[in-house]
Short mmCIF file of C-alpha atoms in Angstrom, two decimals:
data_model
loop_
_atom_site.label_atom_id
_atom_site.label_comp_id
_atom_site.label_asym_id
_atom_site.label_seq_id
_atom_site.Cartn_x
_atom_site.Cartn_y
_atom_site.Cartn_z
CA UNK A 21 14.74 1.35 1.36
CA UNK A 22 16.89 2.06 -1.95
CA UNK A 23 16.49 5.53 -3.24
CA UNK A 24 15.57 4.24 -6.88
CA UNK A 25 13.87 0.91 -6.10
CA UNK A 26 11.82 -1.02 -3.80
CA UNK A 27 13.29 -2.44 -0.72
CA UNK A 28 16.56 -3.80 -0.03
CA UNK A 29 19.22 -4.33 -2.99
CA UNK A 30 20.18 -7.99 -1.98
CA UNK A 31 16.47 -8.95 -2.71
CA UNK A 32 16.80 -7.79 -6.43
CA UNK A 33 15.28 -10.17 -8.72
CA UNK A 34 17.01 -11.32 -11.79
CA UNK A 35 14.91 -11.84 -14.72
CA UNK A 36 14.71 -15.50 -16.02
CA UNK A 37 15.24 -16.51 -19.65
CA UNK A 38 11.45 -17.39 -19.45
CA UNK A 39 10.50 -14.06 -18.33
CA UNK A 40 12.70 -12.32 -21.08
CA UNK A 41 11.33 -14.45 -23.71
CA UNK A 42 7.71 -13.65 -22.42
CA UNK A 43 8.53 -9.85 -22.53
CA UNK A 44 10.10 -10.13 -25.97
CA UNK A 45 7.73 -12.40 -27.74
CA UNK A 46 4.36 -11.50 -26.21
CA UNK A 47 4.81 -7.74 -25.56
CA UNK A 48 7.36 -6.71 -28.09
CA UNK A 49 9.91 -5.46 -25.27
CA UNK A 50 13.39 -4.66 -26.37
CA UNK A 51 15.38 -6.02 -23.50
CA UNK A 52 18.04 -3.45 -22.15
CA UNK A 53 20.60 -3.46 -19.38
CA UNK A 54 19.63 -1.78 -16.12
CA UNK A 55 21.18 1.47 -15.46
CA UNK A 56 24.15 1.82 -12.98
CA UNK A 57 23.11 5.50 -11.97
CA UNK A 58 24.13 6.16 -8.40
CA UNK A 59 22.39 8.28 -5.85
CA UNK A 60 24.98 10.77 -5.92
CA UNK A 61 24.39 11.51 -9.68
CA UNK A 62 20.75 12.36 -8.67
CA UNK A 63 20.10 16.43 -8.91
CA UNK A 64 18.35 18.26 -6.16
CA UNK A 65 17.64 21.82 -5.89
CA UNK A 66 19.30 23.44 -3.11
CA UNK A 67 17.00 23.51 0.07
CA UNK A 68 14.69 26.44 0.45
CA UNK A 69 14.90 26.71 4.23
CA UNK A 70 17.15 29.61 5.50
CA UNK A 71 19.59 28.83 8.28
CA UNK A 72 17.36 30.78 10.77
CA UNK A 73 14.54 28.12 9.86
CA UNK A 74 17.15 25.34 10.22
CA UNK A 75 18.35 26.48 13.46
CA UNK A 76 14.89 26.99 14.91
CA UNK A 77 13.74 23.50 13.96
CA UNK A 78 16.89 22.05 15.29
CA UNK A 79 16.10 24.08 18.48
CA UNK A 80 12.92 21.85 18.79
CA UNK A 81 14.04 18.33 17.92
CA UNK A 82 17.89 18.66 18.28
CA UNK A 83 20.48 19.39 15.93
CA UNK A 84 21.12 15.85 14.91
CA UNK A 85 17.58 15.48 13.96
CA UNK A 86 17.33 18.10 11.18
CA UNK A 87 19.04 16.92 7.89
CA UNK A 88 19.57 18.83 4.68
CA UNK A 89 22.14 15.99 3.43
CA UNK A 90 21.55 14.97 -0.29
CA UNK A 91 21.11 11.26 0.75
CA UNK A 92 18.44 11.91 3.37
CA UNK A 93 16.35 14.49 1.16
CA UNK A 94 16.48 12.20 -1.83
CA UNK A 95 15.38 8.99 0.10
CA UNK A 96 12.18 11.05 1.05
CA UNK A 97 11.57 12.57 -2.46
CA UNK A 98 8.24 10.43 -2.84
CA UNK A 99 7.15 6.81 -2.49
CA UNK A 100 7.54 3.69 -4.63
CA UNK A 101 5.11 3.59 -7.40
CA UNK A 102 6.03 3.07 -11.14
CA UNK A 103 5.80 6.87 -11.69
CA UNK A 104 7.93 7.65 -8.77
CA UNK A 105 10.72 5.10 -10.09
CA UNK A 106 10.48 6.42 -13.49
CA UNK A 107 11.12 9.85 -12.21
CA UNK A 108 14.25 8.63 -10.46
CA UNK A 109 15.62 7.32 -13.44
CA UNK A 110 15.42 10.80 -15.05
CA UNK A 111 18.23 13.04 -15.42
CA UNK A 112 15.83 16.11 -14.47
CA UNK A 113 16.08 17.43 -11.03
CA UNK A 114 14.59 15.43 -8.40
CA UNK A 115 11.47 17.15 -6.20
CA UNK A 116 12.83 16.56 -2.87
CA UNK A 117 12.04 18.10 0.58
CA UNK A 118 13.84 20.97 1.83
CA UNK A 119 15.09 19.19 5.06
CA UNK A 120 14.23 15.93 6.99
CA UNK A 121 13.21 16.75 10.61
CA UNK A 122 12.70 13.71 12.89
CA UNK A 123 10.75 14.51 16.19
CA UNK A 124 10.93 12.14 19.02
CA UNK A 125 7.91 13.09 21.27
CA UNK A 126 4.51 14.52 20.65
CA UNK A 127 5.29 17.84 22.25
CA UNK A 128 7.88 17.89 19.50
CA UNK A 129 5.39 16.96 16.77
CA UNK A 130 2.99 19.77 17.96
CA UNK A 131 5.95 22.36 18.25
CA UNK A 132 7.30 21.59 14.67
CA UNK A 133 3.67 21.98 13.24
CA UNK A 134 2.94 25.13 15.00
CA UNK A 135 6.39 26.56 13.77
CA UNK A 136 5.84 25.47 10.25
CA UNK A 137 2.02 27.06 10.33
CA UNK A 138 3.44 30.31 11.58
CA UNK A 139 6.31 30.50 8.89
CA UNK A 140 4.51 29.00 5.79
CA UNK A 141 6.22 25.62 5.63
CA UNK A 142 4.60 22.50 4.11
CA UNK A 143 4.81 19.24 6.03
CA UNK A 144 4.53 15.76 4.59
CA UNK A 145 4.56 13.03 7.39
CA UNK A 146 6.96 10.08 6.49
CA UNK A 147 6.51 6.57 7.70
CA UNK A 148 8.08 3.90 5.75
CA UNK A 149 8.23 5.36 2.21
CA UNK A 150 5.95 2.83 0.53
CA UNK A 151 3.17 4.76 -0.70
CA UNK A 152 2.41 3.94 -4.53
CA UNK A 153 0.01 6.78 -5.41
CA UNK A 154 1.89 9.93 -4.73
CA UNK A 155 1.04 10.38 -1.18
CA UNK A 156 4.59 11.39 0.03
CA UNK A 157 5.48 13.68 -3.01
CA UNK A 158 6.98 16.85 -1.32
CA UNK A 159 4.35 19.17 -2.71
CA UNK A 160 4.66 22.79 -1.86
CA UNK A 161 1.57 24.24 -3.11
CA UNK A 162 1.58 27.75 -2.04
CA UNK A 163 4.42 27.28 0.41
CA UNK A 164 7.97 28.26 -0.45
CA UNK A 165 9.39 25.16 1.39
CA UNK A 166 8.59 21.71 2.64
CA UNK A 167 9.98 19.31 5.12
CA UNK A 168 9.57 15.54 5.56
CA UNK A 169 8.52 14.72 9.20
CA UNK A 170 9.88 11.27 9.82
CA UNK A 171 8.31 9.46 12.40
CA UNK A 172 10.69 6.71 12.74
CA UNK A 173 11.69 7.66 16.55
CA UNK A 174 8.15 6.58 17.47
CA UNK A 175 9.17 3.00 17.33
CA UNK A 176 8.13 1.36 20.71
CA UNK A 177 5.35 -1.12 22.10
CA UNK A 178 3.89 1.46 24.62
CA UNK A 179 1.40 -1.00 26.11
CA UNK A 180 -0.03 -4.29 25.66
CA UNK A 181 -3.37 -5.30 27.69
CA UNK A 182 -3.11 -8.90 27.36
CA UNK A 183 -6.69 -9.38 28.66
CA UNK A 184 -8.39 -7.09 26.27
CA UNK A 185 -5.95 -8.01 23.18
CA UNK A 186 -5.12 -4.32 22.67
CA UNK A 187 -1.66 -3.03 21.99
CA UNK A 188 -0.63 0.56 21.78
CA UNK A 189 2.45 0.93 19.34
CA UNK A 190 4.12 4.10 18.18
CA UNK A 191 3.44 5.13 14.65
CA UNK A 192 7.01 4.53 13.40
CA UNK A 193 6.91 0.74 14.35
CA UNK A 194 7.33 -1.20 11.04
CA UNK A 195 5.44 -4.46 10.25
CA UNK A 196 8.32 -6.75 11.06
CA UNK A 197 9.24 -4.78 14.43
CA UNK A 198 5.47 -4.93 15.28
CA UNK A 199 5.40 -8.70 15.03
CA UNK A 200 8.83 -9.05 16.95
CA UNK A 201 7.67 -6.84 19.87
CA UNK A 202 4.30 -8.47 20.04
CA UNK A 203 5.80 -11.94 19.73
CA UNK A 204 7.77 -11.70 22.57
CA UNK A 205 4.56 -11.69 24.51
CA UNK A 206 2.94 -14.60 22.51
CA UNK A 207 0.82 -11.85 20.41
CA UNK A 208 0.59 -11.09 16.65
CA UNK A 209 -1.03 -8.30 14.89
CA UNK A 210 -1.63 -10.13 11.74
CA UNK A 211 -1.69 -7.45 9.30
CA UNK A 212 0.62 -8.23 6.16
CA UNK A 213 0.14 -6.01 3.25
CA UNK A 214 2.45 -6.27 0.34
CA UNK A 215 4.44 -3.24 1.75
CA UNK A 216 4.54 -5.21 5.53
CA UNK A 217 8.61 -5.20 5.55
CA UNK A 218 8.92 -1.43 5.37
CA UNK A 219 5.41 0.08 6.10
CA UNK A 220 4.66 1.47 9.45
CA UNK A 221 1.77 1.36 11.96
CA UNK A 222 0.90 5.00 11.41
CA UNK A 223 0.91 4.54 7.70
CA UNK A 224 -1.47 1.58 7.93
CA UNK A 225 -3.84 3.61 9.81
CA UNK A 226 -3.22 6.86 7.77
CA UNK A 227 -4.02 4.99 4.64
CA UNK A 228 -6.74 2.49 5.63
CA UNK A 229 -4.39 -0.42 4.68
CA UNK A 230 -5.62 -3.80 3.84
CA UNK A 231 -3.39 -6.93 4.67
CA UNK A 232 -3.10 -10.14 3.04
CA UNK A 233 -4.85 -11.77 5.86
CA UNK A 234 -7.92 -9.44 5.82
CA UNK A 235 -10.46 -12.30 5.61
CA UNK A 236 -9.38 -13.46 8.89
CA UNK A 237 -8.31 -10.47 10.82
CA UNK A 238 -10.00 -7.64 8.96
CA UNK A 239 -8.54 -4.44 7.45
CA UNK A 240 -6.28 -2.05 9.61
CA UNK A 241 -9.46 0.26 10.23
CA UNK A 242 -11.14 -2.76 11.79
CA UNK A 243 -8.07 -3.33 14.09
CA UNK A 244 -7.84 0.17 15.11
CA UNK A 245 -9.31 0.89 18.76
CA UNK A 246 -7.89 4.32 18.91
CA UNK A 247 -5.36 6.99 17.91
CA UNK A 248 -3.19 9.95 18.91
CA UNK A 249 -3.27 12.46 16.36
CA UNK A 250 -1.18 15.69 16.68
CA UNK A 251 -2.51 18.61 14.64
CA UNK A 252 -1.42 22.31 14.19
CA UNK A 253 -4.47 23.51 16.42
CA UNK A 254 -4.02 20.74 19.13
CA UNK A 255 -3.72 16.98 19.99
CA UNK A 256 -6.51 14.63 19.93
CA UNK A 257 -6.90 11.11 21.50
CA UNK A 258 -9.90 8.66 20.15
CA UNK A 259 -11.24 5.51 21.15
CA UNK A 260 -12.19 5.36 25.01
CA UNK A 261 -14.26 1.90 24.79
CA UNK A 262 -14.74 -0.93 22.34
CA UNK A 263 -17.83 0.78 21.13
CA UNK A 264 -19.37 4.03 21.92
CA UNK A 265 -22.66 6.04 21.04
CA UNK A 266 -21.09 9.21 22.05
CA UNK A 267 -21.63 10.93 18.58
CA UNK A 268 -19.83 10.25 15.27
CA UNK A 269 -16.49 8.39 15.83
CA UNK A 270 -13.97 11.16 15.52
CA UNK A 271 -11.12 8.58 14.99
CA UNK A 272 -12.80 7.46 11.47
CA UNK A 273 -11.82 11.24 10.44
CA UNK A 274 -7.99 10.39 10.85
CA UNK A 275 -7.98 6.71 9.60
CA UNK A 276 -7.45 7.13 5.92
CA UNK A 277 -6.62 11.07 6.23
CA UNK A 278 -3.09 10.41 4.75
CA UNK A 279 -1.31 13.17 6.85
CA UNK A 280 -3.57 15.84 5.46
CA UNK A 281 -5.63 16.40 8.86
CA UNK A 282 -2.81 15.60 11.61
CA UNK A 283 0.02 13.60 12.35
CA UNK A 284 -0.68 9.96 13.82
CA UNK A 285 1.86 9.25 16.51
CA UNK A 286 0.65 6.16 18.15
CA UNK A 287 -2.00 3.62 17.56
CA UNK A 288 -4.13 1.43 19.72
CA UNK A 289 -4.77 -1.75 17.91
CA UNK A 290 -6.50 -5.25 18.24
CA UNK A 291 -4.14 -8.02 18.42
CA UNK A 292 -4.59 -11.81 18.95
CA UNK A 293 -2.53 -14.74 20.14
CA UNK A 294 0.14 -16.18 17.67
CA UNK A 295 -1.62 -19.04 16.07
CA UNK A 296 -0.64 -22.56 16.95
CA UNK A 297 -1.47 -24.21 13.42
CA UNK A 298 -1.48 -22.93 9.99
CA UNK A 299 -2.83 -24.94 7.02
CA UNK A 300 -2.51 -23.69 3.50
CA UNK A 301 -4.16 -24.88 0.56
CA UNK A 302 -4.41 -24.36 -3.38
CA UNK A 303 -7.42 -24.60 -5.41
CA UNK A 304 -8.25 -24.84 -9.01
CA UNK A 305 -11.45 -23.54 -10.84
CA UNK A 306 -12.12 -23.89 -14.37
CA UNK A 307 -12.62 -20.25 -15.01
CA UNK A 308 -12.68 -16.83 -13.00
CA UNK A 309 -16.40 -16.54 -12.67
CA UNK A 310 -16.65 -20.08 -11.03
CA UNK A 311 -13.81 -19.05 -8.73
CA UNK A 312 -15.43 -15.84 -7.73
CA UNK A 313 -18.75 -17.49 -7.01
CA UNK A 314 -16.87 -20.02 -4.86
CA UNK A 315 -15.34 -17.43 -2.76
CA UNK A 316 -18.59 -15.69 -2.36
CA UNK A 317 -20.16 -18.84 -1.11
CA UNK A 318 -17.22 -19.27 1.42
CA UNK A 319 -17.40 -15.48 2.54
CA UNK A 320 -21.22 -15.65 2.93
CA UNK A 321 -21.73 -18.97 4.43
CA UNK A 322 -19.00 -18.01 7.15
CA UNK A 323 -16.38 -20.59 6.63
CA UNK A 324 -13.83 -17.77 6.32
CA UNK A 325 -10.16 -18.50 5.87
CA UNK A 326 -7.58 -16.12 7.27
CA UNK A 327 -6.17 -15.50 3.67
CA UNK A 328 -8.51 -15.91 0.45
CA UNK A 329 -7.36 -14.89 -2.93
CA UNK A 330 -8.09 -15.91 -6.52
CA UNK A 331 -6.02 -15.25 -9.68
CA UNK A 332 -7.56 -14.93 -13.03
CA UNK A 333 -6.72 -17.17 -16.08
CA UNK A 334 -4.02 -14.63 -17.19
CA UNK A 335 -2.40 -14.38 -13.80
CA UNK A 336 -2.57 -18.30 -13.38
CA UNK A 337 -1.01 -18.71 -16.63
CA UNK A 338 2.04 -16.84 -15.96
CA UNK A 339 2.06 -18.07 -12.36
CA UNK A 340 2.44 -14.65 -10.66
CA UNK A 341 0.82 -15.69 -7.68
CA UNK A 342 3.97 -17.88 -6.69
CA UNK A 343 6.53 -15.22 -7.85
CA UNK A 344 9.59 -17.45 -7.81
CA UNK A 345 8.36 -19.62 -10.38
CA UNK A 346 7.05 -17.14 -12.99
CA UNK A 347 6.79 -18.63 -16.53
CA UNK A 348 7.00 -22.01 -15.23
CA UNK A 349 3.61 -24.16 -15.46
CA UNK A 350 2.49 -25.43 -12.21
CA UNK A 351 -1.54 -25.17 -12.69
CA UNK A 352 -2.90 -26.54 -16.10
CA UNK A 353 -5.42 -24.04 -17.24
CA UNK A 354 -8.21 -22.38 -15.16
CA UNK A 355 -7.66 -20.19 -12.09
CA UNK A 356 -5.59 -20.75 -8.92
CA UNK A 357 -7.05 -20.20 -5.49
CA UNK A 358 -5.29 -19.80 -2.25
CA UNK A 359 -6.73 -20.43 1.26
CA UNK A 360 -4.74 -20.09 4.68
CA UNK A 361 -6.30 -21.16 7.77
CA UNK A 362 -4.75 -20.11 11.40
CA UNK A 363 -5.62 -21.04 14.81
CA UNK A 364 -5.56 -23.89 17.28
CA UNK A 365 -5.39 -27.41 15.53
CA UNK A 366 -8.95 -28.35 16.37
CA UNK A 367 -10.40 -25.19 15.13
CA UNK A 368 -8.25 -25.09 12.14
CA UNK A 369 -9.15 -28.60 11.25
CA UNK A 370 -12.96 -27.94 11.54
CA UNK A 371 -12.92 -24.70 9.40
CA UNK A 372 -10.67 -26.22 6.89
CA UNK A 373 -12.97 -29.17 6.47
CA UNK A 374 -16.19 -26.98 5.97
CA UNK A 375 -14.27 -24.54 3.62
CA UNK A 376 -13.09 -27.58 1.54
CA UNK A 377 -16.85 -28.94 1.23
CA UNK A 378 -17.77 -25.28 0.01
CA UNK A 379 -15.33 -25.03 -2.55
CA UNK A 380 -15.58 -28.50 -3.97
CA UNK A 381 -19.49 -27.92 -4.32
CA UNK A 382 -18.58 -24.83 -6.20
CA UNK A 383 -16.22 -26.61 -8.93
CA UNK A 384 -13.09 -26.34 -6.75
CA UNK A 385 -10.40 -28.89 -7.11
CA UNK A 386 -7.73 -29.13 -4.42
CA UNK A 387 -4.06 -28.65 -5.41
CA UNK A 388 -2.77 -29.52 -1.88
CA UNK A 389 -0.47 -27.25 0.27
CA UNK A 390 2.21 -26.63 -2.43
CA UNK A 391 0.79 -23.63 -4.13
CA UNK A 392 -0.01 -21.96 -0.83
CA UNK A 393 3.18 -22.56 0.47
CA UNK A 394 5.01 -21.00 -2.88
CA UNK A 395 2.66 -17.83 -2.50
CA UNK A 396 3.50 -17.53 1.27
CA UNK A 397 7.24 -17.78 0.43
CA UNK A 398 7.24 -14.93 -2.06
CA UNK A 399 4.20 -12.71 -1.24
CA UNK A 400 6.24 -9.85 -0.35
CA UNK A 401 8.59 -10.03 -3.28
CA UNK A 402 6.24 -8.66 -6.15
CA UNK A 403 7.69 -4.94 -6.20
CA UNK A 404 11.07 -6.31 -6.69
CA UNK A 405 10.08 -8.03 -9.86
CA UNK A 406 8.20 -5.02 -10.96
CA UNK A 407 11.52 -2.99 -10.61
CA UNK A 408 13.48 -5.70 -12.71
CA UNK A 409 10.83 -5.37 -15.40
CA UNK A 410 11.14 -1.56 -15.45
CA UNK A 411 14.94 -1.79 -15.66
CA UNK A 412 14.67 -4.21 -18.81
CA UNK A 413 12.39 -2.07 -20.52
CA UNK A 414 8.90 -3.19 -19.56
CA UNK A 415 6.15 -0.98 -18.17
CA UNK A 416 4.75 -2.45 -15.12
CA UNK A 417 2.22 -1.18 -12.70
CA UNK A 418 -0.47 -2.18 -10.24
CA UNK A 419 -4.18 -0.74 -9.47
CA UNK A 420 -6.99 -1.86 -7.65
CA UNK A 421 -10.42 -1.31 -6.86
CA UNK A 422 -13.53 -2.98 -5.22
CA UNK A 423 -17.23 -3.48 -5.80
CA UNK A 424 -20.23 -5.66 -5.20
CA UNK A 425 -20.23 -9.31 -6.09
CA UNK A 426 -23.10 -8.62 -8.60
CA UNK A 427 -20.88 -5.93 -10.08
CA UNK A 428 -17.47 -7.68 -9.86
CA UNK A 429 -17.63 -9.15 -13.52
CA UNK A 430 -18.69 -5.84 -15.15
CA UNK A 431 -16.02 -3.70 -13.35
CA UNK A 432 -13.11 -6.38 -14.05
CA UNK A 433 -13.98 -6.19 -17.69
CA UNK A 434 -14.35 -2.35 -17.90
CA UNK A 435 -10.87 -1.92 -16.28
CA UNK A 436 -9.46 -4.50 -18.43
CA UNK A 437 -10.62 -3.07 -21.61
CA UNK A 438 -9.46 0.59 -20.62
CA UNK A 439 -5.95 -0.63 -19.93
CA UNK A 440 -5.78 -2.77 -23.07
CA UNK A 441 -7.26 0.07 -25.40
CA UNK A 442 -4.96 2.75 -23.76
CA UNK A 443 -1.64 0.67 -23.80
CA UNK A 444 -2.64 -0.95 -27.19
CA UNK A 445 -2.12 2.38 -28.56
CA UNK A 446 1.58 1.96 -28.26
CA UNK A 447 1.74 -1.22 -30.45
CA UNK A 448 1.42 -4.59 -29.08
CA UNK A 449 -1.29 -5.23 -26.55
CA UNK A 450 -0.55 -5.37 -23.00
CA UNK A 451 -0.71 -8.26 -20.70
CA UNK A 452 -3.47 -7.48 -17.90
CA UNK A 453 -3.55 -9.69 -14.95
CA UNK A 454 -6.15 -9.67 -12.12
CA UNK A 455 -6.89 -11.21 -8.97
CA UNK A 456 -9.27 -11.05 -5.79
CA UNK A 457 -7.24 -10.02 -2.91
CA UNK A 458 -9.76 -9.10 -0.37
CA UNK A 459 -13.42 -10.30 0.27
CA UNK A 460 -16.68 -9.14 2.16
CA UNK A 461 -19.97 -10.85 2.52
CA UNK A 462 -21.13 -8.27 -0.11
CA UNK A 463 -18.13 -7.91 -2.54
CA UNK A 464 -14.49 -8.03 -3.19
CA UNK A 465 -11.61 -6.09 -4.40
CA UNK A 466 -10.00 -6.55 -7.75
CA UNK A 467 -6.04 -5.87 -8.03
CA UNK A 468 -4.83 -5.47 -11.59
CA UNK A 469 -1.13 -5.95 -12.68
CA UNK A 470 -0.35 -4.71 -16.29
CA UNK A 471 2.92 -5.19 -18.17
CA UNK A 472 3.73 -3.59 -21.51
CA UNK A 473 6.58 -2.41 -23.67
CA UNK A 474 7.70 1.03 -22.62
CA UNK A 475 7.02 3.80 -24.90
CA UNK A 476 9.54 6.77 -25.45
CA UNK A 477 7.93 8.77 -22.60
CA UNK A 478 6.64 6.03 -20.11
CA UNK A 479 5.66 8.49 -17.71
CA UNK A 480 2.95 9.94 -19.94
CA UNK A 481 2.23 6.43 -21.37
CA UNK A 482 1.12 5.30 -17.75
CA UNK A 483 -0.54 8.60 -16.85
CA UNK A 484 -3.00 7.96 -19.91
CA UNK A 485 -3.38 4.42 -18.95
CA UNK A 486 -4.22 5.08 -15.41
CA UNK A 487 -6.55 8.05 -16.31
CA UNK A 488 -8.37 5.72 -18.81
CA UNK A 489 -8.73 3.07 -15.82
CA UNK A 490 -9.87 5.51 -13.24
CA UNK A 491 -12.54 6.68 -15.48
CA UNK A 492 -13.63 3.37 -16.30
CA UNK A 493 -13.83 2.30 -12.35
CA UNK A 494 -15.95 5.44 -11.82
CA UNK A 495 -18.24 4.72 -14.76
CA UNK A 496 -18.50 1.10 -13.72
CA UNK A 497 -19.37 1.75 -10.13
CA UNK A 498 -16.36 0.82 -8.42
CA UNK A 499 -14.21 2.52 -5.69
CA UNK A 500 -11.09 4.52 -7.02
CA UNK A 501 -8.97 2.84 -4.34
CA UNK A 502 -9.71 -0.17 -2.21
CA UNK A 503 -6.33 -0.07 -0.35
CA UNK A 504 -3.64 1.92 -2.05
CA UNK A 505 -5.19 5.22 -0.69
CA UNK A 506 -5.71 8.57 -2.54
CA UNK A 507 -2.70 10.56 -2.49
CA UNK A 508 -1.98 12.56 -5.67
CA UNK A 509 -2.85 9.95 -8.13
CA UNK A 510 -6.72 9.08 -7.26
CA UNK A 511 -7.46 12.83 -6.01
CA UNK A 512 -8.89 13.65 -9.44
CA UNK A 513 -11.70 11.06 -8.83
CA UNK A 514 -12.46 11.93 -5.25
CA UNK A 515 -15.33 14.15 -5.74
CA UNK A 516 -16.80 11.35 -8.10
CA UNK A 517 -16.38 8.96 -4.86
CA UNK A 518 -17.87 11.39 -2.20
CA UNK A 519 -19.79 14.17 -3.94
CA UNK A 520 -19.62 17.85 -3.78
CA UNK A 521 -20.97 17.74 -0.05
CA UNK A 522 -18.26 15.19 0.81
CA UNK A 523 -15.45 17.55 -0.31
CA UNK A 524 -17.06 20.52 1.53
CA UNK A 525 -17.08 18.44 4.75
CA UNK A 526 -13.36 17.21 4.23
CA UNK A 527 -12.41 20.98 3.57
CA UNK A 528 -14.32 22.09 6.75
CA UNK A 529 -12.46 19.54 8.95
CA UNK A 530 -9.17 20.48 7.39
CA UNK A 531 -9.83 24.15 8.07
CA UNK A 532 -10.66 23.46 11.68
CA UNK A 533 -7.35 21.35 12.51
CA UNK A 534 -5.08 22.79 10.23
CA UNK A 535 -6.25 26.30 9.19
CA UNK A 536 -2.82 27.24 7.65
CA UNK A 537 -3.16 24.38 5.26
CA UNK A 538 0.55 22.99 5.84
CA UNK A 539 0.03 19.47 6.25
CA UNK A 540 0.37 17.22 3.10
CA UNK A 541 -0.99 19.61 0.62
CA UNK A 542 -1.96 18.47 -2.78
CA UNK A 543 -3.26 15.02 -1.38
CA UNK A 544 -6.75 13.44 -0.76
CA UNK A 545 -8.91 16.87 -0.69
CA UNK A 546 -9.96 17.93 -4.09
#
């Protein structure tokens, strides 16, 4: 990806006059021209690794797979959150790793970890670089140096058991490559988070990722059948059978561990045949509460689509669900929901008819296939819009949480109020949008997008807003993160999430597998 923006430069979004007018009139944004600052202008501190360290690391992975170039270090100086990108726009020195090390085998990963543990060098595992919670920040903690351990050479389909529907993929396989490799055999992973185009299989597992088709195929941890994890003290393979009563599932210690407990090098995942038929449909509900009740009924009655989403009134009004038409009115009032069904023609028709009956009975009005097709077309593009808004002088960021159906309304109100009050201190109230992106029989996620005028110090501006939102989430009984992971940003609330004993347990596991504490310091564990 680009060093100071999301994704590929050719996908950059040009703000329409409608969006610029909305920013100026509703939010008080003073439109400005994007910066033309080049990567070469970014300032990096010299590498803290000695020539001896670099030579010995090169002796493990090969000289061509150890880099201290400006470009390689800069590209791995963090993830792609709004805070990350605001820091990229700063003229202050960037906090880059001291080297990029790219192993190609499990043995090389193990040797690199042992070397770094023995020499006090921190290690940050790196997949696609899509973290939005500070999970890739090259934190040195008590160490003098830090390396980025790039997993891109673990990029193969290792095995495909077509009878069992299980694929073994290298941790560095990206979402598109996974679909390409599996598609050649008639299979699909079906995991499509917004980071899909760049994120990796190992990253999906390490962050407990949830894709846009989670209603149909489950979260990524539901797909995981086993892992290979390399730690400084040894290598662990988990997942011998579809289910087991042989004690606690050790794989669960590493799914969601964010590189703090070990380096995931391969993942065994459940896959399915490429669907023969796809049916998309948009729905209008008079208000968010009515739409949420309809989604709850659909989930609890078992007529579950592959994709199931609901935008609130504000998000529907600006048409954020279909990002190519933001500011154009396509749904008059109310809230827009989107459903997608996949499978055989017969099964899809049956499930679609069942879902339609439920949604209509709960106040929904069908809008046909166009809203769903529009969302599908632009579903990976919202981060490009975020970057253009930042360039134009707006502050734009997202955050997410989840709770039970019974607590959904209260949690949404609490977070909206926290964001509005915090960012209104800058002047004009912000635009706070929300949608349900993932559903369960017992509850749902809430995904917030907030846009406001940038203050003189937008980094501090967002930190205050994020703190207010995080405190509101905890106080209202939500989870501090549903699918963005913990990283640095959510770490202050982890003790609230798991309790003192939970923190003690995580630290005990950390001490067992990483006694020197070199793996991704400063993340996840309080």
